[in-house]
Amino acid sequence: MAFSRVAFLVLLISIVGYFVHAYAGNFYHDFDITWGDGRAKILNNGDLLTLSLDKTSGSGFQSKNEYLFGKIDMQLKLVPGNSAGTVTAYYLSSKGAGWDEIDFEFLGNLSGDPYILHTNVFSQGKGNREQQFYLWFDPTADFHTYSILWNPQRIVFSVDGTPIREFKNLESIGVPFPKNQAMRIYSSLWNADDWATRGGLVKTDWAQAPFTASYRNFNANACTWSSGTSSCTSNSASSTNAWLSQELDSTGQERLKWVQKNYMIYNYCTDTTRFPQGLPPECKMP
């Protein structure tokens, strides 16, 4: 009997593993390489994607699908060594003059110095909502998961499941919130040595090229948008789409405070020099 139970569990785990693998993101299926003239590569039967940058060009890709709300996860391993001047951008964006955007940008640095994780939220073409962080690990040594939770109430940026930033829907006080425009996922690796590292003081060392960033384990638990129609129905906030109404619990709030206390290095909501006429209204909310 014991053997039968063990055999059954092994079989069950195998079946679950099969379906998890079968429904995991595949770069051939989910993304198009959009620029880079061969510098972006999909490898390992679609399980791995790499972007590279040299003195001639960077590279990039975008999702085939558009999304209107979702929980998006991607594992990244950033450019190692002296990555000064390089930027690895991973973000959601719509198109047009009044675009919406949710940004992760990783600003390279000299060997031994920490990467800067730059975040921003645009709504109706207006951004200027930057928060920047150091990470509590070396993001070039291994893959780490960078997640965006985007639902009608809030946007939460997370790293390895730890929330680092929350941007709430505060339309009630006149703050635009991205909720009406579908967005694609984009990523690019490019040269920004006019501003990326110490405000442009440290330039890209092309002797280190090509620079390479790697991606794997993409997952989108999301509402896809096609021909003006969402794949999510009015009753989608079920157990399978709990993210549509998800908020930070007490543990998440404590982890968020821990990150912001120990690793935040810039917050637009405290930059009174930049906003001499007064901080943005969302900065005054508790």
Coordinates of C-alpha atoms in Angstrom, one line a residue:
M1 CA 0.0 0.0 0.0
A2 CA 2.8 2.4 0.9
F3 CA 4.5 1.7 -2.3
S4 CA 1.3 2.4 -4.2
R5 CA 0.9 5.7 -2.5
V6 CA 4.5 6.7 -3.3
A7 CA 4.1 5.6 -6.9
F8 CA 0.9 7.6 -7.2
L9 CA 2.6 10.7 -5.8
V10 CA 5.5 10.4 -8.2
L11 CA 3.0 10.0 -11.0
L12 CA 1.0 13.0 -9.8
I13 CA 4.2 15.2 -9.5
S14 CA 5.2 14.1 -13.0
I15 CA 1.8 15.0 -14.5
V16 CA 1.8 18.4 -12.7
G17 CA 5.3 19.0 -13.9
Y18 CA 4.3 18.2 -17.4
F19 CA 1.5 20.7 -17.4
V20 CA 3.5 23.4 -15.7
H21 CA 6.2 23.0 -18.4
A22 CA 3.6 22.7 -21.2
Y23 CA 2.0 26.0 -20.2
A24 CA 5.2 27.9 -19.3
G25 CA 6.0 30.8 -21.5
N26 CA 8.0 30.1 -24.7
F27 CA 9.9 32.9 -26.4
Y28 CA 9.1 31.6 -29.9
H29 CA 5.4 31.6 -29.0
D30 CA 5.1 34.7 -26.9
F31 CA 7.6 37.3 -28.4
D32 CA 9.0 38.8 -31.6
I33 CA 12.5 40.0 -31.9
T34 CA 12.1 43.6 -33.1
W35 CA 15.6 45.0 -33.7
G36 CA 19.2 44.3 -33.3
D37 CA 20.2 42.6 -36.7
G38 CA 20.9 39.2 -35.1
R39 CA 22.0 40.4 -31.7
A40 CA 18.9 39.0 -30.0
K41 CA 18.7 35.2 -30.0
I42 CA 16.1 32.7 -28.9
L43 CA 17.8 29.5 -27.6
N44 CA 17.1 26.2 -25.9
N45 CA 13.9 25.5 -27.9
G46 CA 12.4 28.8 -26.8
D47 CA 13.3 28.6 -23.1
L48 CA 16.0 31.3 -23.2
L49 CA 16.4 34.6 -24.9
T50 CA 19.5 36.7 -24.9
L51 CA 20.0 40.4 -25.9
S52 CA 23.4 41.8 -26.8
L53 CA 24.9 45.2 -27.3
D54 CA 28.0 46.3 -29.2
K55 CA 29.3 49.6 -30.5
T56 CA 27.1 49.3 -33.6
S57 CA 23.8 48.4 -32.1
G58 CA 21.8 47.1 -29.2
S59 CA 18.7 44.8 -29.5
G60 CA 15.2 44.3 -28.3
F61 CA 12.0 42.3 -28.4
Q62 CA 8.3 42.7 -27.7
S63 CA 5.3 40.5 -26.8
K64 CA 3.0 39.2 -29.5
N65 CA 0.0 39.8 -27.2
E66 CA -1.3 43.1 -25.8
Y67 CA -2.5 43.0 -22.2
L68 CA -5.0 45.1 -20.2
F69 CA -4.2 44.2 -16.6
G70 CA -2.1 41.2 -15.5
K71 CA 0.6 39.7 -13.4
I72 CA 3.7 39.6 -15.5
D73 CA 6.8 37.7 -14.4
M74 CA 10.2 37.4 -16.1
Q75 CA 13.5 36.1 -14.9
L76 CA 16.5 38.2 -15.9
K77 CA 20.3 37.9 -15.6
L78 CA 21.9 41.2 -16.2
V79 CA 25.1 42.2 -18.0
P80 CA 28.0 41.1 -15.8
G81 CA 31.3 42.9 -15.1
N82 CA 31.8 46.5 -16.2
S83 CA 28.4 47.4 -17.6
A84 CA 28.7 51.1 -17.2
G85 CA 26.7 53.1 -19.8
T86 CA 24.4 50.2 -20.6
V87 CA 20.7 50.1 -19.8
T88 CA 18.6 46.9 -19.8
A89 CA 14.9 48.0 -20.0
Y90 CA 12.0 45.7 -19.3
Y91 CA 8.6 47.4 -19.4
L92 CA 4.9 47.5 -20.4
S93 CA 3.9 50.2 -22.8
S94 CA 1.0 51.3 -25.1
K95 CA 1.5 53.5 -28.1
G96 CA 0.6 57.1 -29.2
A97 CA 1.0 60.5 -27.8
G98 CA -0.9 59.8 -24.6
W99 CA 0.7 56.5 -23.9
D100 CA 0.8 54.5 -20.6
E101 CA 3.9 52.7 -19.4
I102 CA 5.2 50.7 -16.4
D103 CA 9.0 50.6 -16.3
F104 CA 11.8 48.5 -14.9
E105 CA 15.2 49.8 -16.1
F106 CA 18.5 48.5 -14.9
L107 CA 21.3 51.0 -15.1
G108 CA 24.7 49.4 -15.5
N109 CA 27.8 50.3 -13.5
L110 CA 31.5 49.7 -13.0
S111 CA 32.6 46.3 -11.8
G112 CA 31.9 45.9 -8.1
D113 CA 29.5 48.8 -8.0
P114 CA 25.8 48.0 -7.6
Y115 CA 23.3 48.2 -10.4
I116 CA 20.6 50.8 -10.0
L117 CA 17.0 49.6 -10.5
H118 CA 15.0 52.5 -11.9
T119 CA 11.2 52.4 -11.9
N120 CA 8.6 54.7 -13.4
V121 CA 4.9 54.9 -14.2
F122 CA 3.5 56.9 -17.1
S123 CA -0.2 57.6 -17.6
Q124 CA -1.6 59.5 -20.5
G125 CA 1.9 60.5 -21.6
K126 CA 3.0 61.8 -18.2
G127 CA 5.7 60.2 -16.2
N128 CA 8.1 61.9 -13.8
R129 CA 7.3 59.3 -11.1
E130 CA 10.8 57.8 -10.7
Q131 CA 11.9 55.7 -7.8
Q132 CA 15.3 54.0 -7.7
F133 CA 16.8 51.2 -5.7
Y134 CA 19.9 49.2 -5.1
L135 CA 19.3 45.4 -5.0
W136 CA 20.2 43.2 -2.1
F137 CA 22.0 40.7 -4.3
D138 CA 24.2 40.6 -7.4
P139 CA 21.7 40.6 -10.3
T140 CA 24.5 39.5 -12.8
A141 CA 25.4 36.2 -10.9
D142 CA 22.1 34.4 -11.5
F143 CA 18.5 34.8 -12.7
H144 CA 16.1 36.7 -10.5
T145 CA 12.3 37.2 -11.0
Y146 CA 11.1 40.8 -11.8
S147 CA 7.3 41.1 -11.6
I148 CA 4.6 43.7 -12.4
L149 CA 1.2 43.3 -10.8
W150 CA -1.2 45.6 -12.7
N151 CA -4.9 45.7 -11.8
P152 CA -7.5 48.4 -11.7
Q153 CA -6.6 49.4 -8.2
R154 CA -2.8 49.4 -8.1
I155 CA 0.5 48.6 -9.7
V156 CA 3.1 46.6 -7.6
F157 CA 6.7 46.2 -8.7
S158 CA 8.3 43.1 -7.1
V159 CA 11.7 41.4 -7.1
D160 CA 11.8 37.7 -6.2
G161 CA 8.3 38.1 -4.7
T162 CA 9.3 41.0 -2.5
P163 CA 7.3 44.2 -3.3
I164 CA 9.5 47.2 -3.8
R165 CA 7.0 49.8 -5.0
E166 CA 3.3 50.3 -5.0
F167 CA 1.5 52.9 -7.2
K168 CA -2.2 53.1 -6.3
N169 CA -5.1 54.2 -8.4
L170 CA -5.8 57.7 -7.0
E171 CA -8.1 59.0 -9.8
S172 CA -10.3 60.2 -7.0
I173 CA -7.9 63.0 -6.3
G174 CA -7.1 63.7 -10.0
V175 CA -4.1 61.4 -10.6
P176 CA -4.3 59.6 -13.9
F177 CA -3.9 55.9 -13.7
P178 CA -3.2 53.5 -16.6
K179 CA -6.3 51.4 -17.0
N180 CA -7.8 52.1 -20.5
Q181 CA -4.9 51.3 -22.9
A182 CA -3.7 47.8 -23.6
M183 CA 0.1 47.4 -23.4
R184 CA 2.7 45.1 -24.8
I185 CA 5.8 43.8 -23.0
Y186 CA 9.0 45.2 -24.3
S187 CA 12.7 44.7 -23.5
S188 CA 15.8 46.2 -24.9
L189 CA 19.6 46.4 -24.2
W190 CA 21.1 49.7 -25.4
N191 CA 23.8 52.3 -24.9
A192 CA 22.9 55.3 -22.7
D193 CA 26.2 56.4 -21.5
D194 CA 25.1 60.1 -21.9
W195 CA 23.1 59.6 -18.6
A196 CA 22.9 56.1 -17.3
T197 CA 26.0 55.8 -15.1
R198 CA 26.7 58.6 -12.6
G199 CA 24.7 61.0 -14.8
G200 CA 26.8 60.3 -17.9
L201 CA 30.2 60.7 -16.2
V202 CA 31.2 57.1 -16.8
K203 CA 31.2 56.0 -20.4
T204 CA 30.7 52.6 -22.0
D205 CA 34.0 50.6 -22.3
W206 CA 33.5 49.0 -25.7
A207 CA 36.5 46.8 -25.1
Q208 CA 34.1 44.8 -22.9
A209 CA 31.6 44.3 -25.7
P210 CA 29.5 42.5 -26.6
F211 CA 27.4 43.0 -23.5
T212 CA 24.7 40.3 -22.9
A213 CA 21.5 40.1 -20.8
S214 CA 19.5 36.8 -20.5
Y215 CA 15.8 36.1 -20.0
R216 CA 13.9 33.0 -19.1
N217 CA 10.7 31.7 -17.3
F218 CA 8.3 34.3 -18.7
N219 CA 4.8 34.0 -17.4
A220 CA 1.7 36.2 -17.9
N221 CA -1.3 35.6 -15.8
A222 CA -3.2 38.4 -17.6
C223 CA -6.1 39.6 -19.6
T224 CA -5.1 39.6 -23.3
W225 CA -6.6 42.3 -25.5
S226 CA -7.5 41.7 -29.1
S227 CA -9.8 43.7 -31.5
G228 CA -11.2 45.7 -28.6
T229 CA -12.1 42.7 -26.5
S230 CA -10.6 41.4 -23.3
S231 CA -10.0 37.7 -22.6
C232 CA -11.2 38.4 -19.0
T233 CA -14.9 38.4 -18.3
S234 CA -16.8 40.3 -15.6
N235 CA -16.6 37.4 -13.2
S236 CA -12.8 36.9 -13.8
A237 CA -11.9 37.9 -10.3
S238 CA -12.1 34.2 -9.3
S239 CA -9.5 32.1 -7.6
T240 CA -7.7 31.7 -10.9
N241 CA -7.6 35.4 -11.5
A242 CA -7.2 36.6 -7.9
W243 CA -4.6 39.1 -9.0
L244 CA -7.3 41.3 -10.5
S245 CA -8.3 42.4 -7.0
Q246 CA -5.0 41.6 -5.3
E247 CA -3.5 44.0 -2.8
L248 CA -0.6 43.9 -0.4
D249 CA -1.3 42.0 2.8
S250 CA 0.4 42.9 6.1
T251 CA 3.5 40.8 5.3
G252 CA 3.8 42.5 1.9
Q253 CA 3.5 45.9 3.4
E254 CA 6.2 45.1 5.9
R255 CA 8.5 43.8 3.1
L256 CA 7.8 46.9 1.1
K257 CA 8.8 49.2 4.0
W258 CA 12.0 47.2 4.5
V259 CA 13.0 47.6 0.9
Q260 CA 12.2 51.3 0.8
K261 CA 14.0 52.0 4.1
N262 CA 17.2 50.1 3.2
Y263 CA 17.5 50.1 -0.5
M264 CA 15.6 53.1 -2.0
I265 CA 18.1 55.7 -3.3
Y266 CA 15.7 58.1 -5.0
N267 CA 12.1 58.9 -4.6
Y268 CA 10.4 61.7 -6.6
C269 CA 7.9 62.1 -3.7
T270 CA 10.7 63.6 -1.5
D271 CA 12.4 65.7 -4.2
T272 CA 11.2 69.2 -3.2
T273 CA 13.9 70.8 -5.4
R274 CA 12.4 69.2 -8.5
F275 CA 8.9 70.2 -7.5
P276 CA 9.2 73.7 -6.0
Q277 CA 5.5 74.4 -6.5
G278 CA 4.7 71.4 -4.4
L279 CA 4.9 67.7 -4.6
P280 CA 2.6 65.7 -6.9
P281 CA -0.8 65.0 -5.2
E282 CA -0.2 61.2 -4.9
C283 CA 2.9 62.0 -2.8
K284 CA 0.7 63.5 -0.1
M285 CA -1.4 60.4 0.5
P286 CA -0.6 58.2 3.5

